[in-house]
mmCIF file of C-alpha atoms in Angstrom:
data_model
loop_
_atom_site.group_PDB
_atom_site.id
_atom_site.type_symbol
_atom_site.label_atom_id
_atom_site.label_comp_id
_atom_site.label_asym_id
_atom_site.label_seq_id
_atom_site.Cartn_x
_atom_site.Cartn_y
_atom_site.Cartn_z
ATOM 1 C CA ALA A 442 -0.284 -0.064 0.206
ATOM 2 C CA GLN A 443 1.119 3.466 -0.740
ATOM 3 C CA THR A 444 2.121 5.598 2.105
ATOM 4 C CA VAL A 445 3.116 9.457 2.571
ATOM 5 C CA THR A 446 5.515 10.663 5.413
ATOM 6 C CA GLN A 447 5.513 14.327 6.602
ATOM 7 C CA SER A 448 8.512 14.384 8.845
ATOM 8 C CA GLN A 449 8.068 18.163 10.340
ATOM 9 C CA PRO A 450 4.969 18.527 12.612
ATOM 10 C CA GLU A 451 5.692 22.534 12.348
ATOM 11 C CA MET A 452 7.979 24.938 10.862
ATOM 12 C CA SER A 453 8.201 27.763 11.086
ATOM 13 C CA VAL A 454 9.889 31.029 8.190
ATOM 14 C CA GLN A 455 10.604 34.774 8.495
ATOM 15 C CA GLU A 456 8.860 36.759 6.235
ATOM 16 C CA ALA A 457 10.394 37.231 2.887
ATOM 17 C CA GLU A 458 12.960 34.275 3.672
ATOM 18 C CA THR A 459 12.385 30.611 2.366
ATOM 19 C CA VAL A 460 11.568 27.329 3.266
ATOM 20 C CA THR A 461 11.932 23.871 2.555
ATOM 21 C CA LEU A 462 8.580 21.158 3.744
ATOM 22 C CA SER A 463 9.661 17.583 3.213
ATOM 23 C CA CYS A 464 7.688 14.877 2.165
ATOM 24 C CA THR A 465 8.702 11.086 1.626
ATOM 25 C CA TYR A 466 6.436 7.984 0.050
ATOM 26 C CA ASP A 467 6.356 4.418 -0.449
ATOM 27 C CA THR A 468 5.375 3.214 -3.423
ATOM 28 C CA SER A 469 5.729 0.268 -6.126
ATOM 29 C CA GLU A 470 4.682 2.312 -9.252
ATOM 30 C CA SER A 471 6.490 3.961 -11.848
ATOM 31 C CA ASP A 472 3.400 6.382 -12.777
ATOM 32 C CA TYR A 473 1.820 7.989 -10.377
ATOM 33 C CA TYR A 474 1.090 11.866 -9.399
ATOM 34 C CA LEU A 475 2.284 14.204 -6.142
ATOM 35 C CA PHE A 476 0.643 16.886 -4.926
ATOM 36 C CA TRP A 477 1.098 19.804 -2.593
ATOM 37 C CA TYR A 478 -2.313 21.208 -0.798
ATOM 38 C CA LYS A 479 -2.251 23.899 1.143
ATOM 39 C CA GLN A 480 -5.347 24.101 4.293
ATOM 40 C CA PRO A 481 -5.517 27.823 5.698
ATOM 41 C CA PRO A 482 -7.300 28.448 8.820
ATOM 42 C CA SER A 483 -10.710 28.900 6.702
ATOM 43 C CA ARG A 484 -9.837 25.106 5.893
ATOM 44 C CA GLN A 485 -10.414 25.331 2.723
ATOM 45 C CA MET A 486 -8.286 22.660 0.344
ATOM 46 C CA ILE A 487 -5.943 24.698 -1.606
ATOM 47 C CA LEU A 488 -4.035 22.810 -4.702
ATOM 48 C CA VAL A 489 -0.080 24.298 -4.675
ATOM 49 C CA ILE A 490 1.525 22.637 -7.009
ATOM 50 C CA ARG A 491 1.230 19.064 -8.906
ATOM 51 C CA GLN A 492 4.330 16.844 -10.362
ATOM 52 C CA GLU A 493 3.873 14.362 -12.402
ATOM 53 C CA ALA A 494 6.682 11.185 -11.963
ATOM 54 C CA TYR A 495 7.382 11.018 -15.514
ATOM 55 C CA LYS A 496 9.061 13.954 -15.249
ATOM 56 C CA GLN A 497 11.754 15.294 -14.809
ATOM 57 C CA GLN A 498 11.685 18.604 -14.397
ATOM 58 C CA ASN A 499 10.665 19.518 -11.373
ATOM 59 C CA ALA A 500 7.431 22.122 -11.086
ATOM 60 C CA THR A 501 7.220 25.167 -10.846
ATOM 61 C CA GLU A 502 4.674 27.667 -9.548
ATOM 62 C CA ASN A 503 5.621 31.249 -8.801
ATOM 63 C CA ARG A 504 7.333 31.717 -5.085
ATOM 64 C CA PHE A 505 6.761 27.706 -5.460
ATOM 65 C CA SER A 506 8.754 25.101 -6.330
ATOM 66 C CA VAL A 507 9.622 21.323 -5.869
ATOM 67 C CA ASN A 508 12.532 18.978 -5.677
ATOM 68 C CA PHE A 509 11.561 15.434 -7.057
ATOM 69 C CA GLN A 510 14.046 12.912 -6.088
ATOM 70 C CA LYS A 511 12.160 9.872 -7.374
ATOM 71 C CA ALA A 512 14.593 7.365 -6.614
ATOM 72 C CA ALA A 513 14.352 8.439 -3.346
ATOM 73 C CA LYS A 514 11.169 8.856 -3.398
ATOM 74 C CA SER A 515 11.152 12.307 -1.862
ATOM 75 C CA PHE A 516 8.733 15.478 -3.172
ATOM 76 C CA SER A 517 9.730 18.375 -1.073
ATOM 77 C CA LEU A 518 8.200 22.217 -1.320
ATOM 78 C CA LYS A 519 9.920 25.098 -1.562
ATOM 79 C CA ILE A 520 8.554 28.488 -0.707
ATOM 80 C CA SER A 521 10.337 31.416 -1.539
ATOM 81 C CA ASP A 522 9.962 35.168 -0.460
ATOM 82 C CA SER A 523 7.515 33.815 2.855
ATOM 83 C CA GLN A 524 4.589 36.015 3.111
ATOM 84 C CA LEU A 525 2.291 36.118 5.631
ATOM 85 C CA GLY A 526 -0.589 34.449 3.748
ATOM 86 C CA ASP A 527 1.181 31.581 2.946
ATOM 87 C CA ALA A 528 1.072 30.619 7.065
ATOM 88 C CA ALA A 529 -1.225 27.297 6.366
ATOM 89 C CA MET A 530 -1.375 23.466 7.301
ATOM 90 C CA TYR A 531 0.504 21.726 3.835
ATOM 91 C CA PHE A 532 -0.421 18.647 2.754
ATOM 92 C CA CYS A 533 1.691 16.288 0.984
ATOM 93 C CA ALA A 534 -0.455 13.886 -1.255
ATOM 94 C CA TYR A 535 -0.078 11.547 -3.624
ATOM 95 C CA ARG A 536 -2.161 9.689 -6.394
ATOM 96 C CA GLY A 537 -1.545 6.470 -8.570
ATOM 97 C CA PRO A 538 -1.433 6.046 -12.285
ATOM 98 C CA LYS A 539 -3.820 7.566 -14.209
ATOM 99 C CA ASN A 540 -6.694 4.641 -14.905
ATOM 100 C CA TYR A 541 -9.139 5.457 -17.767
ATOM 101 C CA GLY A 542 -10.594 2.055 -16.704
ATOM 102 C CA GLY A 543 -13.515 3.304 -14.655
ATOM 103 C CA ALA A 544 -12.092 3.092 -11.102
ATOM 104 C CA THR A 545 -10.592 6.469 -9.929
ATOM 105 C CA ASN A 546 -7.007 7.038 -7.680
ATOM 106 C CA LYS A 547 -7.712 9.059 -4.588
ATOM 107 C CA LEU A 548 -5.264 10.830 -2.977
ATOM 108 C CA ILE A 549 -3.679 9.572 -0.248
ATOM 109 C CA PHE A 550 -2.284 12.474 2.208
ATOM 110 C CA GLY A 551 0.484 12.649 4.489
ATOM 111 C CA THR A 552 0.255 14.328 8.334
ATOM 112 C CA GLY A 553 0.384 17.572 7.615
ATOM 113 C CA THR A 554 3.364 20.291 8.326
ATOM 114 C CA LEU A 555 1.996 23.348 10.012
ATOM 115 C CA LEU A 556 4.217 26.520 8.608
ATOM 116 C CA ALA A 557 3.710 30.051 11.000
ATOM 117 C CA VAL A 558 5.367 32.832 9.093
ATOM 118 C CA GLN A 559 7.260 35.132 11.520
ATOM 119 C CA PRO A 560 6.647 39.088 10.226
ATOM 120 C CA ALA B 282 -13.184 30.512 -12.260
ATOM 121 C CA ALA B 283 -15.751 28.460 -11.078
ATOM 122 C CA GLY B 284 -15.108 26.188 -7.724
ATOM 123 C CA VAL B 285 -16.444 23.109 -6.496
ATOM 124 C CA ILE B 286 -19.840 23.954 -4.629
ATOM 125 C CA GLN B 287 -20.944 22.268 -1.031
ATOM 126 C CA SER B 288 -24.256 22.504 1.055
ATOM 127 C CA PRO B 289 -24.921 23.533 3.871
ATOM 128 C CA ARG B 290 -21.516 24.955 5.027
ATOM 129 C CA HIS B 291 -22.375 23.668 8.890
ATOM 130 C CA LEU B 292 -24.599 21.324 10.084
ATOM 131 C CA ILE B 293 -25.273 20.357 13.235
ATOM 132 C CA LYS B 294 -27.167 17.406 13.872
ATOM 133 C CA GLU B 295 -28.065 14.753 17.291
ATOM 134 C CA LYS B 296 -26.999 11.235 17.147
ATOM 135 C CA ARG B 297 -28.953 8.630 15.744
ATOM 136 C CA GLU B 298 -29.770 11.728 13.303
ATOM 137 C CA THR B 299 -29.626 11.338 9.098
ATOM 138 C CA ALA B 300 -27.527 14.164 7.074
ATOM 139 C CA THR B 301 -27.193 15.373 3.341
ATOM 140 C CA LEU B 302 -24.180 16.587 1.965
ATOM 141 C CA LYS B 303 -24.412 18.267 -1.420
ATOM 142 C CA CYS B 304 -21.689 18.643 -3.633
ATOM 143 C CA TYR B 305 -21.578 20.615 -7.214
ATOM 144 C CA PRO B 306 -18.571 19.633 -8.956
ATOM 145 C CA ILE B 307 -16.998 22.174 -11.459
ATOM 146 C CA PRO B 308 -18.654 22.669 -14.950
ATOM 147 C CA ARG B 309 -17.875 19.533 -16.833
ATOM 148 C CA HIS B 310 -15.976 17.879 -14.460
ATOM 149 C CA ASP B 311 -16.874 13.862 -14.541
ATOM 150 C CA THR B 312 -15.520 12.648 -11.495
ATOM 151 C CA VAL B 313 -16.391 13.868 -7.663
ATOM 152 C CA TYR B 314 -14.566 12.120 -4.700
ATOM 153 C CA TRP B 315 -15.839 12.873 -0.887
ATOM 154 C CA TYR B 316 -12.940 13.130 2.195
ATOM 155 C CA GLN B 317 -13.818 12.789 5.468
ATOM 156 C CA GLN B 318 -11.107 15.094 7.329
ATOM 157 C CA GLY B 319 -11.319 14.943 11.433
ATOM 158 C CA PRO B 320 -10.248 17.053 14.038
ATOM 159 C CA GLY B 321 -6.055 17.833 13.911
ATOM 160 C CA GLN B 322 -6.109 14.748 11.206
ATOM 161 C CA ASP B 323 -5.817 14.589 7.217
ATOM 162 C CA PRO B 324 -8.372 13.500 4.755
ATOM 163 C CA GLN B 325 -8.887 10.184 4.339
ATOM 164 C CA PHE B 326 -10.597 8.807 1.331
ATOM 165 C CA LEU B 327 -14.266 7.937 1.703
ATOM 166 C CA ILE B 328 -16.111 7.247 -1.737
ATOM 167 C CA SER B 329 -15.539 8.503 -5.537
ATOM 168 C CA PHE B 330 -17.696 8.484 -8.665
ATOM 169 C CA TYR B 331 -16.476 8.718 -12.225
ATOM 170 C CA GLU B 332 -19.212 9.210 -14.945
ATOM 171 C CA LYS B 333 -21.888 8.531 -11.876
ATOM 172 C CA MET B 334 -21.381 5.531 -11.765
ATOM 173 C CA GLN B 335 -19.356 4.413 -8.494
ATOM 174 C CA SER B 336 -15.401 3.713 -8.647
ATOM 175 C CA ASP B 337 -13.549 3.102 -5.780
ATOM 176 C CA LYS B 338 -14.743 2.911 -1.886
ATOM 177 C CA GLY B 339 -12.372 4.038 0.490
ATOM 178 C CA SER B 340 -12.809 3.545 4.574
ATOM 179 C CA ILE B 341 -16.689 4.473 4.423
ATOM 180 C CA PRO B 342 -19.629 3.063 6.867
ATOM 181 C CA ASP B 343 -22.371 1.179 6.082
ATOM 182 C CA ARG B 344 -24.480 3.725 7.654
ATOM 183 C CA PHE B 345 -23.111 6.279 5.003
ATOM 184 C CA SER B 346 -24.017 5.560 0.855
ATOM 185 C CA ALA B 347 -23.487 8.168 -1.831
ATOM 186 C CA GLN B 348 -25.159 9.038 -5.122
ATOM 187 C CA GLN B 349 -23.709 11.095 -7.737
ATOM 188 C CA PHE B 350 -27.041 12.591 -10.282
ATOM 189 C CA SER B 351 -27.508 13.292 -13.987
ATOM 190 C CA ASP B 352 -26.363 16.717 -13.585
ATOM 191 C CA TYR B 353 -22.763 15.285 -11.691
ATOM 192 C CA HIS B 354 -24.128 16.637 -8.684
ATOM 193 C CA SER B 355 -23.635 14.424 -5.958
ATOM 194 C CA GLU B 356 -24.579 13.219 -2.460
ATOM 195 C CA LEU B 357 -23.211 12.044 0.649
ATOM 196 C CA ASN B 358 -26.227 10.011 3.198
ATOM 197 C CA MET B 359 -25.234 9.314 6.816
ATOM 198 C CA SER B 360 -27.578 7.771 8.699
ATOM 199 C CA SER B 361 -27.546 7.360 12.393
ATOM 200 C CA LEU B 362 -24.884 9.630 13.284
ATOM 201 C CA GLU B 363 -22.674 9.079 16.048
ATOM 202 C CA LEU B 364 -20.241 11.997 17.849
ATOM 203 C CA GLY B 365 -17.205 10.204 15.691
ATOM 204 C CA ASP B 366 -18.503 11.121 12.668
ATOM 205 C CA SER B 367 -17.885 15.061 13.785
ATOM 206 C CA ALA B 368 -15.693 16.312 10.688
ATOM 207 C CA LEU B 369 -15.257 18.103 8.028
ATOM 208 C CA TYR B 370 -16.098 16.730 4.745
ATOM 209 C CA PHE B 371 -15.089 17.611 1.560
ATOM 210 C CA CYS B 372 -15.833 16.819 -2.306
ATOM 211 C CA ALA B 373 -13.686 17.287 -4.669
ATOM 212 C CA SER B 374 -13.780 16.914 -8.491
ATOM 213 C CA SER B 375 -12.113 16.276 -11.590
ATOM 214 C CA LEU B 376 -11.442 15.960 -15.243
ATOM 215 C CA ARG B 377 -10.362 12.302 -16.330
ATOM 216 C CA LEU B 378 -8.993 13.196 -19.527
ATOM 217 C CA ALA B 379 -6.843 16.322 -18.056
ATOM 218 C CA GLY B 380 -5.219 14.998 -15.488
ATOM 219 C CA ASP B 381 -7.571 14.516 -13.390
ATOM 220 C CA THR B 382 -6.275 16.680 -10.571
ATOM 221 C CA GLN B 383 -8.676 17.314 -7.820
ATOM 222 C CA TYR B 384 -10.121 20.296 -6.368
ATOM 223 C CA PHE B 385 -12.109 20.516 -3.392
ATOM 224 C CA GLY B 386 -14.700 22.184 -2.068
ATOM 225 C CA PRO B 387 -14.946 24.653 1.149
ATOM 226 C CA GLY B 388 -15.957 21.377 3.324
ATOM 227 C CA THR B 389 -18.912 21.190 5.281
ATOM 228 C CA ARG B 390 -18.696 21.360 8.624
ATOM 229 C CA LEU B 391 -20.387 18.508 10.115
ATOM 230 C CA THR B 392 -21.237 18.657 14.580
ATOM 231 C CA VAL B 393 -22.929 15.741 15.718
ATOM 232 C CA LEU B 394 -24.202 16.383 19.506
#
């Protein structure tokens, strides 16, 4: 069974600084998808970034980028120029191979990392 | 851009009562997922539908049932509510051929007293 591990329950960063959140996962699949979702105090789940395992290039979205190490099964999120609005719980999530045969692929989440941004 | 709509946003029920949660996916999305997030927990997958057919099932209690209707909206029916059912229930939708990335609704906060 696939598992996702976030070993940092809490992290803190100064405004305008850079922070990296860690995520490791376990799977026997070669084709899969990885995501980072942000959950601010409003509890809304907001997609931050997505990575396809077959792509070697690391995904980037503005100030958010990932370091995807497929062999090490590692998927870390880097937030540059941290802003107060970045304070939230961040969940790493795994989804298996795309399946057109009817079955869907649920997201498997890690336990989350609570990020605090200090002014 | 249109997002996933969930109603109601908050629901308070007594033990042993019944609750119905509704989800309206992003227009043209063909897949709906339901997740349950307990206090301090990560979201746990309950059930999903693709083109109105149940496609996957997770740790959903037998007291819960769900369906997706012809207009693609989905309802999660919860009967014989227990205190432990108090949680945030998310609906997410995706478009299978567009990468199947799941976009979440704002959630329904269910409190069982």
